[in-house]
Coordinates of C-alpha atoms in Angstrom, one line a residue:
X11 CA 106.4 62.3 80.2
X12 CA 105.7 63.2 76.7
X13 CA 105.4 67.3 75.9
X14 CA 101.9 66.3 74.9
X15 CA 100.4 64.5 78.1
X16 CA 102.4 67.7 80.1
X17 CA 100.0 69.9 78.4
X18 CA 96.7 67.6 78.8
X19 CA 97.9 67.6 82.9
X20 CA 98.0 71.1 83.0
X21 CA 94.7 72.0 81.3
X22 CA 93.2 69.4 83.1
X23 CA 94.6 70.8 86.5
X24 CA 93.1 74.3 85.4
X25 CA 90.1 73.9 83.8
X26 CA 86.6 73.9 85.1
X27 CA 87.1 76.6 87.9
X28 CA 85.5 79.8 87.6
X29 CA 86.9 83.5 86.2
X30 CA 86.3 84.8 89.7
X31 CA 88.3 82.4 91.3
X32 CA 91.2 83.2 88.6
X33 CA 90.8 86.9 89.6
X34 CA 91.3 86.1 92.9
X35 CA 94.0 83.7 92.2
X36 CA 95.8 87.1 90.7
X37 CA 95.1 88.7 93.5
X38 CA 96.8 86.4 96.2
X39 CA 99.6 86.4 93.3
X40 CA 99.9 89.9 93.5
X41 CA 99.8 89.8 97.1
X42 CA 102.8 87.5 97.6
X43 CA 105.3 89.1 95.1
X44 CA 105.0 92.3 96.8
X45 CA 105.5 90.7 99.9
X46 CA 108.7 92.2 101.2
X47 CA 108.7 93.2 104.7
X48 CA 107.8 90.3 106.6
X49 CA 111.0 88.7 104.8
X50 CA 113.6 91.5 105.7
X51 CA 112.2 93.7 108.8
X52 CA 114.5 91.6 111.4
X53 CA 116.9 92.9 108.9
X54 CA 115.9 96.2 108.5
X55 CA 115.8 96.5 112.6
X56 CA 118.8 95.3 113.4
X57 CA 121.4 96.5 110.2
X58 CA 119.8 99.6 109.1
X59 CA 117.9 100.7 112.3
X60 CA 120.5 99.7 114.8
X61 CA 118.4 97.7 117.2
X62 CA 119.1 94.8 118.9
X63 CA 118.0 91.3 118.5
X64 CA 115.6 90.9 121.3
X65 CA 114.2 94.1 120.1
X66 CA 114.0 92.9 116.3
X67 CA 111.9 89.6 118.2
X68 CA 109.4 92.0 119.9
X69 CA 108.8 93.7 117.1
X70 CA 108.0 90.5 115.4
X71 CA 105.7 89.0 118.1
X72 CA 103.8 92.1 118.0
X73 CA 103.4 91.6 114.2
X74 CA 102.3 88.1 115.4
X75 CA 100.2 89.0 117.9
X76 CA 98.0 91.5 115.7
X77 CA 97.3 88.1 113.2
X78 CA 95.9 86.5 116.0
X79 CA 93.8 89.3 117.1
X80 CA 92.5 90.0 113.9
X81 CA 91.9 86.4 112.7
X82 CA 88.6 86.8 114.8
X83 CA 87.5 89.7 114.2
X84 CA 87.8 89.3 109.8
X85 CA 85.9 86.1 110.5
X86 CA 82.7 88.0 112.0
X87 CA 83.5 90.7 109.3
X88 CA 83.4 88.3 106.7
X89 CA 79.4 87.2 107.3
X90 CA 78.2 90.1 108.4
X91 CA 79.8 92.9 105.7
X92 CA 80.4 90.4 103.1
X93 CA 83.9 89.0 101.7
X94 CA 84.0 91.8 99.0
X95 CA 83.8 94.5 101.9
X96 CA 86.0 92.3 104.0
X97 CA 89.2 91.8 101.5
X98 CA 88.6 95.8 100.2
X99 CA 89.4 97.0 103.6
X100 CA 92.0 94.9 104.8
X101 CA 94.0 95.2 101.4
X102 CA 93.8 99.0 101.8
X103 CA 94.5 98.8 105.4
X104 CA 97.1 96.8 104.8
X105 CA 98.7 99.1 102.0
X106 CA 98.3 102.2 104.3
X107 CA 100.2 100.9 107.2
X108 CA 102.9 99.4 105.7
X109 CA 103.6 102.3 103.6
X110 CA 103.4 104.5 107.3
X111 CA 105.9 101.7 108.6
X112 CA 108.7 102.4 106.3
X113 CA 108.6 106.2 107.7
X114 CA 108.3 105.2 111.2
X115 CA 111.4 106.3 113.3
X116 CA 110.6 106.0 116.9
X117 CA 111.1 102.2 118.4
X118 CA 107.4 102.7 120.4
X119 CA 105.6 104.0 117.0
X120 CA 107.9 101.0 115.2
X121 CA 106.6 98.5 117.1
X122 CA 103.0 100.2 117.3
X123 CA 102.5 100.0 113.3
X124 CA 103.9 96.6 112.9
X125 CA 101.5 95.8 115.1
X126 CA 98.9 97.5 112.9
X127 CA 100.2 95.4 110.1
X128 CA 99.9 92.2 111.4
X129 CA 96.5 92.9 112.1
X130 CA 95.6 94.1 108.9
X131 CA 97.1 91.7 106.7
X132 CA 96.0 89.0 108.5
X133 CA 92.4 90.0 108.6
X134 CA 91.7 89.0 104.7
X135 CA 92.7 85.3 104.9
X136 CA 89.2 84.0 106.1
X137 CA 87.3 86.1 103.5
X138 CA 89.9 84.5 100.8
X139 CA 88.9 81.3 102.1
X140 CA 85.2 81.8 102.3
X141 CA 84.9 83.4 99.0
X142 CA 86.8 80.5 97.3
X143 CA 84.2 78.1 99.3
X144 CA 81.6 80.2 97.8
X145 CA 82.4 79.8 93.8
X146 CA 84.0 76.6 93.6
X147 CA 81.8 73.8 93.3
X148 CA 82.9 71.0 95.7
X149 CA 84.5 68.6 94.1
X150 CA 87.1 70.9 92.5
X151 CA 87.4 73.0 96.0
X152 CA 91.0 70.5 96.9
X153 CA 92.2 71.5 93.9
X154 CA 91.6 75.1 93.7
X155 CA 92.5 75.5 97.3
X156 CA 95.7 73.6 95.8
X157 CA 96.2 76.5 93.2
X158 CA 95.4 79.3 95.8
X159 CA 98.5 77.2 97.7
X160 CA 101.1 77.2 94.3
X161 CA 100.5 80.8 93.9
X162 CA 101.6 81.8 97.5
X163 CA 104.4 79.9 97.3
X164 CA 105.9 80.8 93.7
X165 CA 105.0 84.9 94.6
X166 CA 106.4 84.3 98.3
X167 CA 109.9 83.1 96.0
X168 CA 110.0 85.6 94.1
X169 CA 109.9 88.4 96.5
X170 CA 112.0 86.6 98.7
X171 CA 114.5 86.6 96.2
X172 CA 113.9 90.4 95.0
X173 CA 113.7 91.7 99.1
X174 CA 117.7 91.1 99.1
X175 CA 118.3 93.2 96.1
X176 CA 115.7 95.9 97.0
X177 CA 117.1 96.0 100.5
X178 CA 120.4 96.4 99.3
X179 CA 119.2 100.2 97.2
X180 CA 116.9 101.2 100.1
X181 CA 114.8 99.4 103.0
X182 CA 112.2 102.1 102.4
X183 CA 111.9 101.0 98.7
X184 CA 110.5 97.9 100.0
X185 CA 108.0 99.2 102.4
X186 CA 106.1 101.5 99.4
X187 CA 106.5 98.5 96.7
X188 CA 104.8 96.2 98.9
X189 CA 102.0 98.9 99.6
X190 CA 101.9 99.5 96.3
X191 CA 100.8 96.2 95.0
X192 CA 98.9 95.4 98.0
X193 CA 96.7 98.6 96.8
X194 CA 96.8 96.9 93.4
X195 CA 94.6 93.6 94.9
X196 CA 92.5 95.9 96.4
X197 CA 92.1 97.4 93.3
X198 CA 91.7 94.3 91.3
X199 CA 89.1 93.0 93.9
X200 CA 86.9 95.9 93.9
X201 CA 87.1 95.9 89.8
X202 CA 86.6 92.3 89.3
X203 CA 85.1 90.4 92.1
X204 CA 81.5 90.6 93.2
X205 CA 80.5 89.6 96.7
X206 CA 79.7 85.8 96.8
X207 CA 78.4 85.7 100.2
X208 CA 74.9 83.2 99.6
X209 CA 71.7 85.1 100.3
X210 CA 69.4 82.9 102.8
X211 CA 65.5 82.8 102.0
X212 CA 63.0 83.7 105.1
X213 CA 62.3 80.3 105.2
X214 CA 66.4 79.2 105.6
X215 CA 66.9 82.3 108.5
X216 CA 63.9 80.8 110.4
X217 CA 65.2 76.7 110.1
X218 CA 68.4 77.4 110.2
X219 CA 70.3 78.9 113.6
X220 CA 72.4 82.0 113.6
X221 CA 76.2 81.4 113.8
X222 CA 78.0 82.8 116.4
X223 CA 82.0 82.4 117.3
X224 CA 79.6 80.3 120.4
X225 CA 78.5 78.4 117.7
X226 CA 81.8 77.7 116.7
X227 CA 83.5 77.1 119.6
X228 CA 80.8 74.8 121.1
X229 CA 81.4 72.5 117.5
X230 CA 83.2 69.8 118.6
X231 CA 84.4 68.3 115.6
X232 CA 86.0 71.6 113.8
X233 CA 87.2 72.9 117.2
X234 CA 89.2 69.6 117.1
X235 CA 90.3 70.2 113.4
X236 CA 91.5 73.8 114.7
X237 CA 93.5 72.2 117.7
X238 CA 95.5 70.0 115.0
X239 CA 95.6 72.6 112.4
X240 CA 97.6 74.6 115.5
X241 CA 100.2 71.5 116.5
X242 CA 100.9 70.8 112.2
X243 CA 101.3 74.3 112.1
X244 CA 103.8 74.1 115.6
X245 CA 106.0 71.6 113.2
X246 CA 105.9 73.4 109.8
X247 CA 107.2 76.7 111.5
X248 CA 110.1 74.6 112.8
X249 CA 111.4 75.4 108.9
X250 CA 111.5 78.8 109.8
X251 CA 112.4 79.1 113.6
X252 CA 114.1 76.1 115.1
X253 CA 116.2 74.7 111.7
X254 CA 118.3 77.7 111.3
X255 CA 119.2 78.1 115.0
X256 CA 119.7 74.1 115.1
X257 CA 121.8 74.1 111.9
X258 CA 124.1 77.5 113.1
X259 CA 124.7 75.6 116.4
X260 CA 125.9 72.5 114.3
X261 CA 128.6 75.3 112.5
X262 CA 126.4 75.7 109.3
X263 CA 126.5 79.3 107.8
X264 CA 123.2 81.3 106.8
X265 CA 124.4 80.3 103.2
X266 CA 123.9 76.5 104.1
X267 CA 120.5 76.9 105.7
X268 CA 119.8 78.9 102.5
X269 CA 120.1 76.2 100.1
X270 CA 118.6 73.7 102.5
X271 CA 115.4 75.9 103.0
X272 CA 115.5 76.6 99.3
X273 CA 114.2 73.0 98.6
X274 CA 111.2 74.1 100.3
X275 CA 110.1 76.1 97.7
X276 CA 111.2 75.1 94.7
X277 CA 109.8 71.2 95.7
X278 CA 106.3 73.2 96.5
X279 CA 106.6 75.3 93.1
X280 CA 107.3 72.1 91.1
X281 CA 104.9 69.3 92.6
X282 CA 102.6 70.9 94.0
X283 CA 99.8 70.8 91.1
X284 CA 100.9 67.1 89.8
X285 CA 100.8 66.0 93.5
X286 CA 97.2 67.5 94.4
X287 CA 96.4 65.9 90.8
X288 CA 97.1 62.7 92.1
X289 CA 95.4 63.3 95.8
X290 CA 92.4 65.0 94.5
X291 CA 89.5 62.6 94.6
X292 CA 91.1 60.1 97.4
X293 CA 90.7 59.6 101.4
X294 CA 90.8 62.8 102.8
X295 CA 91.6 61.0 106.0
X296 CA 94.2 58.7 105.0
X297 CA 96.0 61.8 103.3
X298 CA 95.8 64.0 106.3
X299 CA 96.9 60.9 108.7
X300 CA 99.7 60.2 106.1
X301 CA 100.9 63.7 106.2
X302 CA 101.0 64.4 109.8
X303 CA 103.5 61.4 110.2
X304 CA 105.4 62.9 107.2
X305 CA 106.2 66.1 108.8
X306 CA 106.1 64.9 112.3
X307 CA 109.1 62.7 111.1
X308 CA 110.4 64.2 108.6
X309 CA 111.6 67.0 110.9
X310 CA 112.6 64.0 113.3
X311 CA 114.7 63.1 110.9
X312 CA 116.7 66.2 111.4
X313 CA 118.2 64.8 114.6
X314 CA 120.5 62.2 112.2
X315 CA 121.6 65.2 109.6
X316 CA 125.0 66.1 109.4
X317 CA 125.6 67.6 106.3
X318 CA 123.5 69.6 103.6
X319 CA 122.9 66.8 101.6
X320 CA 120.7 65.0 104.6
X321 CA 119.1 68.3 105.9
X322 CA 118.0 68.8 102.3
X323 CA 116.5 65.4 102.0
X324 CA 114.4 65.5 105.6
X325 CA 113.6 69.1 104.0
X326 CA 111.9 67.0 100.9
X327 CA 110.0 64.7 103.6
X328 CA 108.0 67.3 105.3
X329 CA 107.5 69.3 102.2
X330 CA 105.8 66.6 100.7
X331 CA 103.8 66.7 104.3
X332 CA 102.7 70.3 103.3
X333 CA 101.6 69.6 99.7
X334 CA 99.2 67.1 100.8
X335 CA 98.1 68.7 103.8
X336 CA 97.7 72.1 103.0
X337 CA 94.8 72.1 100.1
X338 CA 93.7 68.5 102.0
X339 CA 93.2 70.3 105.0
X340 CA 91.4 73.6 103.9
X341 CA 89.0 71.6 101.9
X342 CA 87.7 69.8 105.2
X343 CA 87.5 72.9 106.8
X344 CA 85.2 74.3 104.5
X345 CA 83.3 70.7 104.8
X346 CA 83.0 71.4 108.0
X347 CA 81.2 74.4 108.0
X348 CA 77.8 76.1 107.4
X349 CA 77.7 78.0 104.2
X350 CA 76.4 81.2 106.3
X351 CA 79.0 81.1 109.2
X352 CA 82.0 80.1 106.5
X353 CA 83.7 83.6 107.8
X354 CA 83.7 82.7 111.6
X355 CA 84.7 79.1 111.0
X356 CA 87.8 80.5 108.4
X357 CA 88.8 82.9 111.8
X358 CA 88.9 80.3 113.7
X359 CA 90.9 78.4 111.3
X360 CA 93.3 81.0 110.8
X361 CA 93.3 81.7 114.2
X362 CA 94.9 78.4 115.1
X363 CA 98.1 79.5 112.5
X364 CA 98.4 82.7 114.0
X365 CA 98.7 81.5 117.6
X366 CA 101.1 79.1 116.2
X367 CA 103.4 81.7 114.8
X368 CA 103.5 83.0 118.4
X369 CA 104.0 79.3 120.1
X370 CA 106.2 78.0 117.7
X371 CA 109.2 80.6 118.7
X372 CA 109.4 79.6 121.9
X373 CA 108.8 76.3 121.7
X374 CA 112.0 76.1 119.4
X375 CA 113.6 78.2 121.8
X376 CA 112.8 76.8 125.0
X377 CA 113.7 73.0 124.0
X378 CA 117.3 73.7 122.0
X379 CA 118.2 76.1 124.6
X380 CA 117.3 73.6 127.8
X381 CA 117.8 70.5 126.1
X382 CA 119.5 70.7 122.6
X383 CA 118.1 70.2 119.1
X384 CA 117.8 66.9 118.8
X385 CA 114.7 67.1 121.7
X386 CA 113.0 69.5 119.1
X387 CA 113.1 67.1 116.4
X388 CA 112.1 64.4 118.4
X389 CA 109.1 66.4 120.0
X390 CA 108.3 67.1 116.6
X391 CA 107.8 63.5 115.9
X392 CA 105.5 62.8 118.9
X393 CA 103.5 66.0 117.8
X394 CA 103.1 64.6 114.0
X395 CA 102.3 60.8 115.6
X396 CA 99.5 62.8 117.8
X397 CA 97.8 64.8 115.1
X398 CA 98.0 61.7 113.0
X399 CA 95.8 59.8 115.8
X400 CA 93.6 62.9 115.8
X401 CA 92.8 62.9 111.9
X402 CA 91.9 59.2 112.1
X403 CA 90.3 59.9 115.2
X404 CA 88.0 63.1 114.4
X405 CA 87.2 61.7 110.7
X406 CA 85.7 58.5 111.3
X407 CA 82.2 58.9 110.5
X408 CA 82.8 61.8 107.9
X409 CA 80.2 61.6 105.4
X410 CA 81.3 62.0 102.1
X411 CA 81.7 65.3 99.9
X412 CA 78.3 66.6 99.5
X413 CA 76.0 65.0 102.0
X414 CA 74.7 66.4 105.1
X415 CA 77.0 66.8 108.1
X416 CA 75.6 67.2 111.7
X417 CA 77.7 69.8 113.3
X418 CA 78.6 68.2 117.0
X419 CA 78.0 71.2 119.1
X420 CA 78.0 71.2 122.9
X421 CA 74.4 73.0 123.6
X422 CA 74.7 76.4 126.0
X423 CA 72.0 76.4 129.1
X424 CA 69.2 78.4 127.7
X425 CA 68.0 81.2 130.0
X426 CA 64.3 79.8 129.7
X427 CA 65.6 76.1 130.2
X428 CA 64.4 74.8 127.5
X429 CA 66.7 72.4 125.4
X430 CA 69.1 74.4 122.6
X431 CA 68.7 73.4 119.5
X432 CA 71.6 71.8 117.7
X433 CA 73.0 73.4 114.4
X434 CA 73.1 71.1 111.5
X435 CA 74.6 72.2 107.6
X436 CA 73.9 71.2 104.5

């Protein structure tokens, strides 16, 4: 491609999208370079600490386990505070307890504090998402959710790189330099971001129904969206859990698994604008369908991989899976819901990753252990043919970008017995 159309694609891929999203672009940036700990802390536990594995795991599903208990909560914060307030206290929060994490000594106060972590660094994702929702206008939402994506990757690369060569000088190094420039988005978000929550007339509180996580769980289409959100999310962690156990069983070295994960990112670094380019103003169905099979598959594909080369290339299937499926998906998710619950609908979104980060563990374990790793990959297939039927299934009927969308709630039993009304969005 000529040097000349290169720079017509990128300005085209940029353009349009407000200086508030591009300070909260920074931020996420920001975010993800400093973000050592989560990338060496088995390490840390095991090799400087001196703990054993099974305590390094507990220590991790505790990290887990505070994401999914916050996910929730920072939904309901979200509406009612505001996503200003939201992402100022989580960022600090955040900050403080990783920085009291590096100093932690005692395996109960360890675990205690990651758990704090987890919690807190978890609980600014839906006010990220809402507050993109907020000032992007709709039909540039894929692609800035698409940016948003590119920007955790390339920062998550970086300081995955960095974390060895930190670890290497001091382990505690890594805890304050990711506090540090956790406090720095903070910082930038209480300098340069206003609140973006939409103010509702009278008139809009009275027609309108409150949102409630009720509300949310009683919508049948989203609720469906968040159960295959949670199995694509059951596949995509197989990256990170079940191919580096599979490939050291198969007599492949850390280094191997390295450069096979490695593709991962550079792929998601390097395509990742030109391909939501491409996918920005088609099916949103078809792409989600399409990309379900593509990871269901592509990890099925694994089963047949013998050498780096191949585990590479079924690494390049179901990365292309999570280029289109990542922005594709978000964007639905904020089609789905009302502009003044957009912070309980985001928990609930998140929510369905965070339980996954738990599930997805021992699910990888479980099946290689009892059956061998060519059952995982194969499970993965079934799940990716499943979540494909869903998509096609829950999208039929989708109006298109911009029109109204009934939300398809199941009705409580009002105490008076009179008939609920449902909620409907705009």
């Amino acid at each position: 491609m000529p040097l000349a159309a290169l720079r017509r694609a990128a300005k085209e891929s940029v353009s349009g999208l407000p200086r508030e999203f591009w300070w909260l672009w920074i931020s996420t940036l920001v975010n993800r370079l400093g973000a050592f700990v989560a990338t060496f802390m088995a390490l840390y536990l095991t090799l400087d600490r001196g703990y054993s594995a099974t305590y390094a795991g507990l220590v991790a599903a505790l990290h887990g386990l505070g994401g999914v208990v916050s996910s929730l909560g920072a939904g309901v914060m979200t509406d009612r505070l505001g996503r200003r307030p939201t992402l100022l206290i989580a960022q600090a929060s955040t900050a403080l307890s990783v920085a009291l994490l590096g100093f932690m000594k005692d395996p109960l106060a360890i675990a205690a504090v990651a758990f704090l972590v987890g919690m807190a660094s978890n609980a600014s994702r839906p006010a990220v998402q809402a507050m993109m929702a907020d000032i992007v206008r709709p039909e540039d939402r894929v692609r800035a959710f698409s940016l948003n994506y590119w920007a955790i990757n390339l920062g998550f690369a970086i300081s995955s790189a960095g974390a060895g060569f930190i670890a290497e000088f001091s382990y505690l190094a890594g805890f304050l330099i990711e506090a540090v420039m956790t406090m720095v988005c903070a910082v930038v978000v209480f300098m340069k971001l206003p609140e973006s929550r939409p103010v509702r007339s009278a008139l809009e509180k009275e027609s309108e129904p409150e949102v409630g996580l009720g509300t949310v769980l009683r919508d049948g289409r989203f609720m469906g969206v968040v159960g295959l959100s949670f199995l694509i999310a059951l596949i995509f962690m197989q990256g990170s859990v079940g191919l580096p156990v599979a490939m050291g069983e198969a007599g492949f070295t850390p280094a191997d698994y390295g450069v096979a994960i490695a593709v991962n990112g550079v792929l998601i670094v390097a395509l990742q604008i030109p391909v939501t380019r491409f996918i920005e103003h088609r099916d949103p169905q078809r792409l989600l369908v399409i990309s379900a099979l593509l990871a269901g598959y592509g990890f099925g594909l694994t089963a047949f991989a013998g050498s780096i080369g191949v585990f590479a290339l079924t690494v390049c299937v179901w990365t292309l899976a999570e280029i289109v499926n990542a922005p594709t998906q978000t964007g639905l998710v904020v089609r789905l819901s009302p502009t003044h619950g957009r912070g309980r609908y985001q928990g609930m979104y998140t929510l369905s990753w965070a339980v996954a980060s738990l599930v997805a563990p021992l699910m990888s374990g479980f099946v290689i252990d009892r059956f061998g790793a060519p059952w995982l990959w194969a499970t993965c297939a079934v799940i990716g043919t499943v979540a494909a039927i869903g998509y096609w299934s829950l999208m039929r009927g989708l109006p298109a970008e911009g029109e109204t969308v009934e939300t398809v709630v199941v009705p409580a039993a009002p105490p008076s017995g009179e008939a609920a009304d449902l909620p409907a969005r705009a």
